[in-house]
Amino acid sequence: MKIEELATPTALLDRAKFQRNCDMMLARVRDLGVKLRPHMKTLKSIDAARVAIDPSHGGIAVATLDEASYFADAGISDIFYAVCITPDKLARAAEIAQRAPDLSLLVDDIATAEAIDAFGRANNRWFRVWIELDSGEHRTGLELGDPMLPVLAKFCDQSPAIELAGVATHGGHSYRCRTIEEIADVAEQERTTAVRAAGMIRALNIPCPGVSVGSTPTALHARSVDGVTEIRAGVYMAGDLFQASIHSGAQDDIALSVLATVISHKANRMMVDAGGLALSKDRSTERTQDRGYGLVVDLHGASLGESIVAGVHQEHGELRGAQLEQLRIGSKVRILPNHACMTAAAYDRLYVVDGDQVVDCWSRTNGW
Amino acid sequence: MKIEELATPTALLDRAKFQRNCDMMLARVRDLGVKLRPHMKTLKSIDAARVAIDPSHGGIAVATLDEASYFADAGISDIFYAVCITPDKLARAAEIAQRAPDLSLLVDDIATAEAIDAFGRANNRWFRVWIELDSGEHRTGLELGDPMLPVLAKFCDQSPAIELAGVATHGGHSYRCRTIEEIADVAEQERTTAVRAAGMIRALNIPCPGVSVGSTPTALHARSVDGVTEIRAGVYMAGDLFQASIHSGAQDDIALSVLATVISHKANRMMVDAGGLALSKDRSTERTQDRGYGLVVDLHGASLGESIVAGVHQEHGELRGAQLEQLRIGSKVRILPNHACMTAAAYDRLYVVDGDQVVDCWSRTNGW
């Protein structure tokens, strides 16, 4: 099937670029001497995971229990649910762990660990648990000096319901950096925070096998990963305009795009059938090089100058640019996303394309 | 089931508020002496449509062919697909029309009408078609003075594949208004544009039975609908913070909320499991009264002061407010959305709630 035969709006994944992105990150992490745990939160597709997984590791990270369940069904055993678990989610996690025996959870508070312990004792279960550190993003996680850290590590060590998997941190503040030097500094914060926390825990005679760090920018620009055992990263597989703007791949590496059709063409404006729902309302490029709601390229992926989706309604996207005159009602364009994780979430499948041909259709999961 | 037993994040619809919103708009449109065509783009649920539909009219509007197909399957016959159709979508529209015989389409260009004519002749089909007018929003639609208007009307009249349903316009620029007076002025632009276009077409001895206008703000504040046959509106059913900020219902009328759980609680920050995917990245209240990514209320819907979701990551929402101390890890809150259409689209179902009880679960459709 040719791309232009697809109903629009729909999500395209360029096979060659996706493969190249996966190969690049695997080679990079291998060069660093550690293992890659690809984060599947962006593409949420088992077909994508099979390409992205590091054969020397085998595991993935996910951001929802829905993803964990989906990948467990597909036979993945080592799944790190890398968002802090809450007590009410434990029953579902226990059910998923029956299908994915190496499921692991994230905690940053003794209250949660106590709930895991109580649930485990009551239900004769145990869970693999990572302790989250805050390496500077200030989202979740314990700071290195927090007195709760040794208390939590001891509690995990002593609970029959918990096996301590290790410590984990996410240098998400790398997204706020603009230079490679700044990103490398954040990577070093990630590394030192996690490695020191692991050292503190081990000094208590508590086994702390895993030291997990990562984000796409820090994975690409870390100067050293001494002491780290695995790197988590995800958005590099798809790429997006924001990542390209902060030196995480180039614009030409962006594998994800939205295929859209021109639905209205007036003298001073042109609308496509991809609006806020099809593109998301993510405006992250506003802070770097503003691309509105996405960069418009032609059906074949070729540049239309700096044409952008300048505005969106629910189902309408307004194009703006100097090289749009060639388009007519019914013309197809591709729109490169500001933020691949947000845009991909609008779709229940990914059409894999090779040149102008649709060569595969990959399932993806959504929701929670 | 009690609300707090639901897995989070999830979408709640307050039954009493939803019913009240539907009753209010039906009474309002009846008072105006016209009929209501509820726009289902926000809730996308057949259960919601059954409450919202005007028994004197029976029809609905939708924004995607996916919605048209879903509502056709549920037995709705009169479905107005109120986004300009494109040639490549005609085969699917024809298939849907077999299930929804009164399906109607929107065009604003002779090229599209010619494609409908060609498709209809080739496939022995006919379509009901509305001509879209631009009453000042400048999204899609012909301006009243556009010489294409009579050409398009004549073409539709003469094509054996087209039955002209009438003229339609959407005063979406009412969303840019801040006072009721301004909104009433936009409503009058909607009315005069559509009524004059219908008059021009009728003066050509072409039947133009329908004169369809609407948006939630203009439906609520129009001074007159003389000459109008039906009003389309949709977001009033759910309500949202942005609509409340522009006099389309009150904050207490907002029927849609996102149930979320506190996942991390540090000295200076608190995170819930509803982030950008669960709430959307819509920031429309930034232009009115800024509520970040949503207003936080307690599990029962009671105020927590002016607490808001101040920032979002993909699966994390950061709460900010003075009355959050009572919350702990595992605590539930509800988040009122900036823009109901964007937020609801993250969910494949709506949990209908009455007080603290879940009393129903409504399906909804998503995608295209």
XYZ file of N, CA, C and O in Angstrom, chain B residues 50-165:
464
model
N -27.641 9.997 24.027
C -29.052 9.685 24.300
C -29.679 10.704 25.247
O -30.863 10.988 25.158
N -28.866 11.252 26.144
C -29.371 12.284 27.063
C -29.407 13.643 26.365
O -30.318 14.439 26.579
N -28.417 13.890 25.517
C -28.250 15.232 24.945
C -29.155 15.501 23.755
O -29.476 16.656 23.461
N -29.557 14.450 23.061
C -30.300 14.644 21.814
C -31.623 15.363 22.059
O -32.327 15.106 23.037
N -31.942 16.280 21.160
C -33.201 17.014 21.182
C -34.274 16.118 20.570
O -34.207 15.788 19.380
N -35.270 15.705 21.335
C -36.271 14.778 20.776
C -37.027 15.371 19.587
O -37.539 14.628 18.751
N -37.035 16.698 19.481
C -37.739 17.309 18.345
C -36.856 17.326 17.089
O -37.294 17.770 16.033
N -35.629 16.889 17.189
C -34.681 16.952 16.079
C -34.098 15.568 15.793
O -34.195 15.050 14.682
N -33.478 14.983 16.781
C -32.970 13.612 16.643
C -31.559 13.492 16.151
O -30.970 12.415 16.224
N -30.994 14.592 15.631
C -29.677 14.493 15.025
C -28.553 14.920 15.950
O -28.775 15.521 17.000
N -27.345 14.590 15.523
C -26.140 14.995 16.235
C -25.139 15.551 15.233
O -25.282 15.375 14.020
N -24.105 16.191 15.761
C -22.930 16.564 14.959
C -21.739 15.798 15.502
O -21.703 15.437 16.687
N -20.771 15.525 14.619
C -19.529 14.864 15.022
C -18.369 15.544 14.300
O -18.568 16.263 13.319
N -17.146 15.274 14.785
C -15.964 15.931 14.222
C -15.045 14.973 13.474
O -14.049 15.422 12.899
N -15.356 13.675 13.521
C -14.524 12.693 12.806
C -15.435 11.633 12.188
O -16.546 11.390 12.671
N -14.924 10.955 11.167
C -15.680 9.831 10.608
C -15.698 8.649 11.572
O -16.629 7.836 11.540
N -14.694 8.548 12.417
C -14.734 7.511 13.453
C -15.959 7.697 14.336
O -16.669 6.727 14.634
N -16.207 8.937 14.765
C -17.404 9.196 15.567
C -18.666 8.875 14.767
O -19.610 8.267 15.290
N -18.689 9.290 13.511
C -19.869 9.017 12.679
C -20.137 7.523 12.625
O -21.281 7.067 12.767
N -19.101 6.740 12.445
C -19.259 5.294 12.355
C -19.748 4.703 13.677
O -20.651 3.861 13.722
N -19.171 5.193 14.773
C -19.558 4.720 16.114
C -21.034 5.024 16.389
O -21.778 4.155 16.849
N -21.464 6.254 16.095
C -22.856 6.610 16.373
C -23.809 5.939 15.387
O -24.944 5.616 15.737
N -23.348 5.705 14.167
C -24.176 4.957 13.209
C -24.411 3.534 13.723
O -25.533 3.023 13.671
N -23.366 2.926 14.229
C -23.509 1.580 14.803
C -24.513 1.560 15.946
O -25.168 0.546 16.194
N -24.584 2.674 16.655
C -25.494 2.746 17.803
C -26.909 3.132 17.389
O -27.785 3.291 18.241
N -27.131 3.302 16.096
C -28.497 3.528 15.614
C -28.883 4.966 15.360
O -30.043 5.236 15.050
N -27.950 5.896 15.470
C -28.269 7.296 15.158
C -28.262 7.452 13.637
O -27.300 7.053 12.978
N -29.303 8.043 13.118
C -29.428 8.170 11.658
C -28.941 9.519 11.138
O -28.285 9.599 10.108
N -29.284 10.590 11.862
C -28.980 11.945 11.382
C -27.681 12.422 12.012
O -27.674 12.936 13.136
N -26.594 12.234 11.283
C -25.257 12.582 11.774
C -24.633 13.588 10.815
O -24.481 13.315 9.628
N -24.288 14.759 11.346
C -23.660 15.817 10.550
C -22.163 15.779 10.870
O -21.757 16.103 11.982
N -21.374 15.336 9.875
C -19.909 15.329 10.024
C -19.438 16.753 9.722
O -19.289 17.142 8.566
N -19.215 17.521 10.793
C -19.107 18.968 10.674
C -17.671 19.472 10.521
O -17.317 20.536 11.030
N -16.854 18.717 9.826
C -15.514 19.151 9.409
C -15.441 18.890 7.907
O -15.904 17.833 7.434
N -14.851 19.810 7.155
C -14.839 19.664 5.698
C -14.341 18.279 5.273
O -13.251 17.851 5.667
N -15.143 17.623 4.454
C -14.782 16.310 3.917
C -13.684 16.485 2.857
O -13.546 17.561 2.283
N -12.921 15.422 2.643
C -11.955 15.438 1.544
C -12.265 14.264 0.615
O -12.915 13.293 1.035
N -11.802 14.331 -0.611
C -12.154 13.289 -1.591
C -11.835 11.879 -1.120
O -12.631 10.949 -1.333
N -10.695 11.702 -0.473
C -10.291 10.356 -0.064
C -11.166 9.773 1.036
O -11.110 8.580 1.305
N -11.970 10.595 1.689
C -12.828 10.106 2.777
C -14.221 9.711 2.291
O -15.055 9.247 3.088
N -14.492 9.877 1.008
C -15.864 9.653 0.523
C -16.272 8.189 0.561
O -17.434 7.878 0.841
N -15.340 7.290 0.290
C -15.712 5.863 0.295
C -16.167 5.450 1.692
O -17.167 4.736 1.858
N -15.445 5.933 2.688
C -15.836 5.585 4.059
C -17.153 6.259 4.433
O -18.009 5.657 5.092
N -17.312 7.505 4.022
C -18.576 8.195 4.303
C -19.748 7.450 3.670
O -20.819 7.317 4.275
N -19.537 6.949 2.459
C -20.609 6.207 1.776
C -20.960 4.939 2.550
O -22.136 4.582 2.682
N -19.946 4.291 3.058
C -20.185 3.077 3.856
C -20.965 3.419 5.119
O -21.922 2.718 5.494
N -20.589 4.512 5.776
C -21.292 4.918 7.002
C -22.733 5.298 6.693
O -23.648 5.005 7.464
N -22.938 5.933 5.562
C -24.292 6.365 5.190
C -25.245 5.190 4.994
O -26.462 5.345 5.080
N -24.692 4.020 4.739
C -25.576 2.845 4.653
C -26.178 2.525 6.018
O -27.271 1.980 6.108
N -25.434 2.866 7.070
C -25.929 2.613 8.419
C -26.636 3.838 9.006
O -27.472 3.716 9.895
N -26.256 5.017 8.551
C -26.837 6.274 9.038
C -27.347 7.038 7.817
O -26.653 7.897 7.277
N -28.565 6.721 7.381
C -29.037 7.244 6.079
C -29.060 8.771 6.002
O -28.974 9.320 4.906
N -29.157 9.453 7.151
C -29.210 10.919 7.104
C -27.845 11.554 7.388
O -27.780 12.717 7.800
N -26.786 10.794 7.185
C -25.439 11.374 7.308
C -25.321 12.578 6.385
O -25.776 12.533 5.234
N -24.723 13.648 6.880
C -24.497 14.799 6.009
C -23.047 15.272 6.157
O -22.404 15.046 7.182
N -22.570 15.895 5.089
C -21.161 16.277 4.975
C -21.043 17.794 4.854
O -22.021 18.477 4.543
N -19.827 18.308 5.039
C -19.568 19.745 4.989
C -18.544 20.027 3.891
O -17.534 19.329 3.795
N -18.811 21.050 3.085
C -17.839 21.466 2.065
C -17.707 22.988 2.081
O -18.652 23.690 2.455
N -16.537 23.462 1.683
C -16.365 24.906 1.520
C -15.645 25.228 0.222
O -15.082 26.316 0.081
N -15.666 24.261 -0.736
C -14.890 24.474 -1.962
C -15.521 23.682 -3.106
O -15.953 22.536 -2.922
N -15.505 24.275 -4.253
C -16.085 23.616 -5.433
C -15.303 22.339 -5.787
O -15.888 21.352 -6.253
N -13.998 22.330 -5.501
C -13.198 21.141 -5.821
C -13.713 19.925 -5.056
O -13.773 18.812 -5.592
N -14.083 20.135 -3.800
C -14.598 19.025 -3.008
C -15.965 18.595 -3.529
O -16.269 17.388 -3.621
N -16.809 19.566 -3.862
C -18.135 19.233 -4.398
C -17.996 18.443 -5.704
O -18.738 17.475 -5.944
N -17.040 18.839 -6.526
C -16.812 18.107 -7.779
C -16.379 16.666 -7.489
O -16.785 15.728 -8.185
N -15.564 16.496 -6.451
C -15.137 15.141 -6.093
C -16.316 14.307 -5.587
O -16.410 13.111 -5.877
N -17.199 14.943 -4.820
C -18.389 14.231 -4.337
C -19.254 13.831 -5.532
O -19.754 12.705 -5.628
N -19.432 14.761 -6.440
C -20.234 14.491 -7.641
C -19.645 13.312 -8.426
O -20.359 12.382 -8.818
N -18.332 13.347 -8.627
C -17.683 12.279 -9.407
C -17.784 10.941 -8.690
O -18.095 9.909 -9.304
N -17.554 10.964 -7.383
C -17.651 9.727 -6.609
C -19.082 9.190 -6.653
O -19.310 7.993 -6.835
N -20.027 10.085 -6.477
C -21.428 9.665 -6.450
C -21.860 9.064 -7.778
O -22.527 8.023 -7.819
N -21.466 9.709 -8.863
C -21.829 9.174 -10.191
C -21.179 7.812 -10.410
O -21.809 6.892 -10.935
N -19.911 7.703 -10.025
C -19.187 6.459 -10.280
C -19.706 5.304 -9.429
O -19.617 4.137 -9.820
N -20.250 5.642 -8.253
C -20.650 4.599 -7.305
C -22.157 4.546 -7.068
O -22.613 3.839 -6.176
N -22.881 5.323 -7.847
C -24.339 5.344 -7.714
C -24.763 5.671 -6.281
O -25.572 4.968 -5.678
N -24.171 6.751 -5.749
C -24.448 7.207 -4.381
C -24.885 8.659 -4.420
O -24.566 9.374 -5.378
N -25.532 9.103 -3.363
C -25.720 10.540 -3.198
C -25.438 10.898 -1.745
O -25.482 10.052 -0.855
N -25.105 12.162 -1.547
C -24.747 12.651 -0.208
C -25.532 13.921 0.112
O -25.745 14.770 -0.761
N -25.891 14.043 1.374
C -26.441 15.319 1.872
C -25.255 16.210 2.220
O -24.332 15.785 2.924
N -25.278 17.429 1.739
C -24.103 18.313 1.862
C -24.520 19.680 2.396
O -25.485 20.275 1.923
N -23.774 20.139 3.388
C -23.897 21.509 3.895
C -22.767 22.342 3.301
O -21.638 21.870 3.189
N -23.074 23.586 2.977
C -22.023 24.532 2.572
C -21.600 25.325 3.799
O -22.448 25.890 4.512
N -20.291 25.340 4.047
C -19.801 26.043 5.237
C -19.517 27.502 4.937
O -18.876 27.844 3.934
N -19.972 28.352 5.846
C -19.693 29.782 5.780
C -18.732 30.169 6.891
O -18.730 29.564 7.964
N -17.930 31.168 6.613
C -17.024 31.728 7.622
C -17.690 32.974 8.181
O -17.812 33.982 7.482
N -18.115 32.897 9.427
C -18.799 34.051 10.025
C -17.859 34.886 10.891
O -18.319 35.681 11.711
N -16.544 34.697 10.685
C -15.597 35.551 11.401
C -14.517 34.792 12.147
O -13.535 35.382 12.599
N -14.678 33.464 12.255
C -13.636 32.707 12.943
C -12.369 32.614 12.086
O -11.267 32.542 12.596
N -12.559 32.589 10.743
C -11.443 32.453 9.801
C -10.720 31.130 9.983
O -9.485 31.091 10.057
N -11.480 30.055 10.064
C -10.903 28.715 10.104
C -11.173 28.077 8.747
O -10.302 28.043 7.906
N -12.365 27.590 8.544
C -12.781 27.116 7.224
C -14.105 27.804 6.878
O -14.686 28.514 7.686
N -14.576 27.587 5.663
C -15.838 28.190 5.247
C -15.639 29.342 4.289
O -14.599 30.005 4.283
N -16.673 29.561 3.470
C -16.648 30.661 2.512
C -17.140 31.936 3.168
O -18.110 31.919 3.935
N -16.498 33.051 2.817
C -17.048 34.314 3.289
C -18.291 34.645 2.470
O -18.458 34.176 1.345
N -19.146 35.456 3.079
C -20.442 35.736 2.455
C -20.282 36.311 1.051
O -21.046 35.985 0.145
N -19.266 37.130 0.854
C -19.099 37.766 -0.447
C -18.306 36.956 -1.449
O -18.037 37.417 -2.565
N -17.911 35.756 -1.084
C -17.066 34.965 -1.986
C -17.868 34.551 -3.220
O -18.946 33.953 -3.101
N -17.349 34.866 -4.414
C -18.098 34.503 -5.624
C -18.260 33.004 -5.791
O -19.074 32.551 -6.610
N -17.510 32.207 -5.030
C -17.667 30.766 -5.144
C -18.991 30.282 -4.539
O -19.471 29.202 -4.880
N -19.579 31.092 -3.637
C -20.781 30.629 -2.931
C -21.929 30.295 -3.882
O -22.453 29.171 -3.854
N -22.334 31.214 -4.767
C -23.432 30.846 -5.679
C -23.026 29.741 -6.659
O -23.853 28.895 -7.018
N -21.757 29.732 -7.063
C -21.279 28.683 -7.972
C -21.402 27.310 -7.304
O -21.886 26.333 -7.891
N -20.990 27.268 -6.056
C -21.024 26.009 -5.307
C -22.474 25.571 -5.068
O -22.818 24.380 -5.211
N -23.321 26.523 -4.719
C -24.727 26.181 -4.478
C -25.371 25.636 -5.747
O -26.091 24.625 -5.719
N -25.093 26.288 -6.869
C -25.660 25.818 -8.153
C -25.136 24.434 -8.490
O -25.872 23.560 -8.969
N -23.856 24.246 -8.261
C -23.269 22.934 -8.565
C -23.936 21.844 -7.734
O -24.299 20.780 -8.253
N -24.103 22.106 -6.438
C -24.741 21.112 -5.557
C -26.164 20.848 -6.028
O -26.641 19.699 -6.037
N -26.871 21.917 -6.408
C -28.264 21.771 -6.827
C -28.373 20.913 -8.076
O -29.321 20.135 -8.238
N -27.400 21.053 -8.954
C -27.487 20.351 -10.239
C -26.900 18.948 -10.204
O -27.198 18.122 -11.080
N -26.072 18.658 -9.211
C -25.448 17.334 -9.167
C -26.453 16.285 -8.717
O -27.114 16.443 -7.699
N -26.546 15.178 -9.450
C -27.445 14.105 -9.021
C -26.900 13.381 -7.781
O -27.618 12.599 -7.170
N -25.649 13.658 -7.440
C -25.032 12.976 -6.305
C -25.120 13.786 -5.020
O -24.656 13.347 -3.971
N -25.677 14.990 -5.109
C -25.684 15.891 -3.945
C -27.096 16.390 -3.674
O -27.805 16.830 -4.592
N -27.476 16.312 -2.398
C -28.689 17.006 -1.952
C -28.230 18.097 -1.009
O -27.561 17.801 -0.004
N -28.520 19.333 -1.319
C -28.074 20.431 -0.470
C -28.873 20.431 0.833
O -30.095 20.636 0.827
N -28.180 20.190 1.950
C -28.840 20.190 3.263
C -29.062 21.607 3.760
O -30.017 21.875 4.490
